[in-house]
C-alpha positions as a printed Julia matrix, in Angstrom:
306×3 Matrix{Float64}:
   0.02  -28.88  -20.22
  -1.11  -25.79  -19.63
  -0.1   -23.38  -23.04
   0.49  -19.4   -23.0
   1.16  -18.08  -26.18
   1.62  -14.48  -26.49
   1.32  -12.65  -29.32
  -2.26  -14.01  -30.56
  -2.39  -12.97  -34.55
  -3.24  -15.38  -36.94
  -0.24  -18.03  -36.39
  -0.19  -17.58  -32.83
  -3.66  -18.51  -33.23
  -3.97  -21.36  -35.7
  -1.61  -22.56  -32.99
  -3.39  -22.01  -29.68
  -6.72  -23.13  -31.93
  -5.3   -26.22  -32.18
  -4.18  -27.06  -29.21
  -7.31  -26.17  -27.28
  -8.94  -28.71  -29.86
  -6.59  -31.21  -28.9
  -7.43  -30.48  -24.75
  -4.57  -28.3   -23.86
  -5.81  -25.84  -21.41
  -4.29  -22.88  -23.43
  -4.28  -19.17  -22.91
  -3.85  -16.54  -25.87
  -2.04  -13.27  -24.97
  -2.14  -10.11  -26.94
  -2.44   -6.31  -26.92
  -5.05   -5.87  -29.31
  -8.13   -6.11  -27.11
 -10.73   -6.77  -30.09
  -9.49   -9.11  -31.16
  -9.25  -11.09  -26.96
 -12.79   -9.32  -26.94
 -14.19  -11.33  -29.24
 -12.53  -14.13  -28.69
 -13.61  -14.56  -24.84
 -17.12  -13.37  -26.2
 -18.06  -15.86  -28.47
 -14.62  -18.36  -29.05
 -12.17  -18.07  -31.31
 -12.9   -19.17  -35.18
 -10.97  -21.38  -37.64
 -11.93  -20.86  -41.2
 -11.04  -24.14  -43.83
 -11.89  -25.25  -47.12
 -14.4   -26.9   -45.64
 -15.69  -25.88  -42.25
 -16.01  -23.21  -39.3
 -15.26  -23.96  -36.2
 -15.46  -22.42  -33.0
 -13.03  -23.01  -30.27
 -13.38  -22.15  -27.46
 -10.14  -20.81  -24.83
  -8.91  -18.14  -22.73
  -7.58  -15.43  -24.29
  -6.55  -11.76  -22.08
  -3.89   -9.12  -22.82
  -3.2    -8.77  -19.3
  -0.03  -11.79  -17.97
  -0.75  -11.29  -14.91
  -4.58  -13.43  -15.27
  -2.36  -16.17  -16.21
   0.04  -17.48  -14.47
   3.07  -19.64  -14.02
   2.83  -22.18  -16.77
   4.48  -25.2   -18.67
   5.02  -23.85  -21.49
   5.15  -20.53  -23.38
   5.86  -19.62  -27.13
   6.24  -16.3   -28.13
   4.05  -15.82  -31.89
   5.48  -11.53  -31.95
   7.06   -9.82  -34.15
  10.2   -10.07  -34.3
  11.29   -6.0   -33.76
   8.69   -6.92  -30.61
  10.84   -9.68  -28.45
  12.7    -7.35  -26.51
   8.81   -6.92  -24.29
   7.58  -10.8   -25.3
  10.46  -11.79  -22.83
  10.08   -9.65  -20.21
   6.49  -10.71  -20.15
   7.47  -14.32  -20.61
   9.33  -14.14  -17.67
   6.29  -13.45  -15.43
   4.35  -16.94  -16.91
   7.7   -18.95  -15.21
   7.66  -21.73  -13.03
  10.34  -23.63  -11.98
   9.98  -25.9   -15.55
   8.97  -23.45  -17.98
   9.98  -23.64  -21.36
  10.1   -21.12  -23.81
  10.01  -21.62  -27.52
  10.06  -19.87  -30.66
   8.17  -19.92  -34.01
   8.85  -16.61  -34.96
  10.43  -15.78  -38.48
  13.83  -14.21  -38.67
  16.98  -13.98  -36.87
  18.74  -13.24  -33.25
  14.95  -13.78  -31.42
  16.45  -16.6   -29.52
  19.59  -15.2   -28.81
  17.49  -11.59  -27.41
  15.36  -14.61  -25.28
  18.01  -16.59  -24.36
  19.33  -13.32  -22.09
  16.22  -12.31  -20.46
  14.6   -16.35  -19.18
  18.04  -18.41  -19.5
  19.63  -20.55  -22.44
  18.19  -23.85  -21.09
  15.33  -22.76  -21.01
  14.59  -21.82  -24.93
  13.71  -23.87  -27.54
  14.24  -22.92  -30.7
  11.84  -24.0   -33.92
  10.62  -22.88  -37.25
   6.63  -24.26  -38.89
   5.67  -24.78  -42.16
   2.36  -23.66  -41.08
  -0.06  -20.77  -42.83
  -2.5   -18.26  -41.11
  -4.52  -15.21  -42.24
  -5.81  -13.16  -39.82
  -9.73  -12.45  -41.15
 -10.72   -9.99  -38.27
 -11.19   -9.88  -34.39
 -11.76  -13.46  -33.69
 -11.58  -15.33  -36.86
  -8.5   -16.41  -39.06
  -7.95  -19.01  -41.71
  -5.56  -21.89  -41.99
  -4.05  -21.59  -45.13
  -2.06  -24.88  -45.58
  -0.31  -27.73  -43.57
   3.8   -27.87  -43.16
   6.21  -29.88  -40.72
   7.5   -27.87  -37.71
  10.72  -28.77  -35.94
  11.64  -28.08  -32.68
  15.7   -27.96  -31.11
  17.29  -26.39  -28.11
  19.35  -23.48  -28.0
  22.09  -23.9   -25.83
  21.93  -27.61  -27.58
  22.0   -29.54  -24.66
  18.78  -31.96  -23.95
  15.78  -30.6   -22.62
  13.13  -33.53  -21.78
  10.61  -31.17  -23.15
  11.54  -32.1   -26.41
   9.73  -34.78  -27.12
   6.75  -33.79  -25.26
   5.67  -30.71  -26.7
   6.69  -32.82  -30.27
   3.81  -35.52  -28.78
   0.72  -32.65  -27.81
   1.71  -30.82  -31.27
   0.79  -34.09  -33.16
  -1.78  -34.83  -30.94
  -3.33  -31.31  -32.45
  -2.65  -32.24  -36.11
   0.94  -30.33  -35.59
   2.73  -32.39  -37.34
   6.73  -31.74  -35.18
  10.42  -33.36  -35.58
  12.53  -33.42  -33.06
  15.47  -31.62  -34.89
  19.2   -31.07  -33.03
  20.48  -28.78  -35.17
  18.41  -25.7   -34.48
  21.03  -22.82  -36.44
  20.22  -24.54  -39.78
  16.71  -24.86  -38.84
  16.07  -21.28  -38.09
  18.11  -20.25  -41.65
  16.55  -22.27  -43.74
  12.71  -21.38  -42.15
  15.33  -17.12  -43.29
  15.78  -18.08  -45.92
  12.36  -19.03  -47.65
  10.76  -16.35  -46.12
  13.42  -14.17  -48.2
  11.72  -15.59  -51.22
   8.03  -15.13  -50.13
   7.48  -12.3   -48.03
   9.37   -9.42  -49.7
   8.14  -10.1   -53.33
   4.64  -10.92  -51.83
   4.22   -7.53  -49.67
   5.09   -5.6   -52.3
   3.29   -6.91  -54.77
  -0.4    -8.46  -53.41
   0.17  -11.83  -54.54
   0.06  -14.54  -52.09
   2.47  -17.23  -52.33
   0.37  -19.6   -54.93
   1.85  -16.96  -57.44
   5.24  -16.53  -56.96
   6.29  -18.95  -59.08
   3.69  -18.01  -61.86
   5.71  -14.97  -63.17
   8.98  -15.82  -65.03
   9.63  -12.84  -63.38
   9.0   -13.1   -60.05
  10.7   -16.78  -59.88
  13.98  -14.57  -61.11
  13.52  -12.48  -58.16
  13.37  -15.38  -55.85
  16.17  -16.53  -57.77
  18.32  -13.53  -57.04
  17.54  -13.37  -54.0
  17.4   -16.79  -52.68
  20.94  -17.1   -53.95
  22.58  -14.37  -52.58
  20.51  -15.61  -49.0
  22.25  -19.42  -49.41
  25.88  -18.24  -50.4
  25.55  -15.62  -46.59
  24.34  -18.9   -44.8
  27.62  -20.62  -46.43
  29.87  -18.14  -45.57
  28.4   -17.89  -41.71
  29.52  -21.65  -41.88
  26.19  -22.8   -42.08
  25.44  -26.11  -42.36
  22.32  -26.07  -44.26
  20.39  -29.21  -44.73
  18.69  -28.59  -48.69
  20.45  -28.29  -51.48
  18.24  -26.23  -53.83
  16.73  -23.83  -52.06
  14.99  -22.4   -55.05
  12.86  -25.67  -54.85
  12.71  -25.35  -51.73
  11.15  -22.35  -51.86
   8.6   -23.21  -55.24
   7.21  -26.29  -52.76
   6.5   -24.59  -49.38
   4.35  -21.42  -51.87
   3.16  -24.2   -53.35
   1.29  -26.05  -50.14
   0.64  -22.35  -48.33
  -0.74  -21.56  -52.14
  -3.79  -19.37  -51.18
  -2.05  -17.98  -47.64
  -0.98  -13.69  -47.83
   2.4   -14.21  -45.66
   2.78  -12.06  -43.08
   4.69   -8.7   -44.39
   1.8    -8.58  -47.14
  -0.82   -9.1   -43.98
   1.16   -6.62  -42.16
   1.31   -4.33  -45.3
  -2.75   -4.48  -45.58
  -3.23   -3.72  -42.37
  -0.16   -0.74  -42.6
   1.79   -2.48  -39.38
   5.83   -2.65  -39.06
   6.84   -5.31  -41.52
   9.89   -7.79  -40.19
  12.02   -6.72  -43.02
  14.61   -6.04  -40.98
  14.88   -9.68  -39.27
  14.26  -11.27  -42.86
  15.69   -9.8   -45.76
  17.74   -6.67  -43.43
  19.57   -9.76  -41.93
  20.64  -10.85  -44.88
  22.1    -7.66  -45.92
  23.81   -6.79  -42.48
  25.07  -10.6   -42.33
  26.37   -9.81  -45.91
  28.21   -6.59  -44.87
  29.92   -8.0   -42.03
  31.33  -11.02  -44.39
  31.67   -9.19  -47.36
  28.77  -10.8   -49.47
  27.05   -8.26  -51.79
  23.63   -8.61  -51.32
  22.04   -6.2   -53.99
  19.06   -7.78  -54.38
  17.81   -8.15  -50.61
  19.12   -4.55  -49.77
  17.16   -3.67  -53.01
  13.71   -5.38  -51.25
  14.62   -4.26  -48.26
  15.23   -0.4   -49.01
  11.58   -0.93  -50.77
   9.5    -2.61  -48.43
  11.05    0.53  -45.55
  10.08    2.61  -48.34
   6.76    1.92  -48.36
   6.7     1.37  -44.75
   7.05    5.14  -44.9
   4.02    5.94  -46.89
   1.75    4.65  -43.54
   3.32    5.06  -41.09
   5.38    8.6   -41.04
């Protein structure tokens, strides 16, 4: 299968590298010229606890280099989704599927407006990765990937994608309840991302002290209350335990928001904790902890983005 990955940061590179290792025709597309040049020259290096592996695959900064593909995977930050949708439009063939594995709310809706809802597949992943430098990423944890049709109709490509991912070592489940999937991932991100970004700790330490555990508990409880007020049929009853499980499974990983803050980049706070605050205001559900976390991250961003 010919696959284009838009957004070759830590997670996009991880998926691209694994899929290329499994024999798929993979193209990484990213605006970071130094990263792309390193991959073109030396391959993509995947670092794990036991070894470093160099993988040869296609990488470019220009969508015109790629041509039509069978599958587009979107891994850009949520605020870049409108631009990614326009880029993906240039890669479409008659039967191209577009899969979003992004954080936050609203990405699938943005893609569907430009590309058509019938093409869009929504997913979440518990895989973890950290960008070490141009052409180098560290694998940061294993976890399942779930995918489902955004339109709710049958999509024959879903099982093909799951099979291809499984061959690449990415355990993937086809799921019919994609809205609940996205909200479940959002709630887990609410419990990890902003807290790690503000404190500088890896995922495994968010449950290491009574103070951070309480922050997690309060932030997650607000997110669950908003989800329930929205009528979302959440698949788990105890999301504090779910956060603890994910944090332990990715204990050495630095969350994407922590990586953004470390590298002085704009974060996805508006699509994560900020999305809980916005939905809470619409629904009349108080979200003071998530509002505080959102304001703290925005204050931190202003110290390096202004």
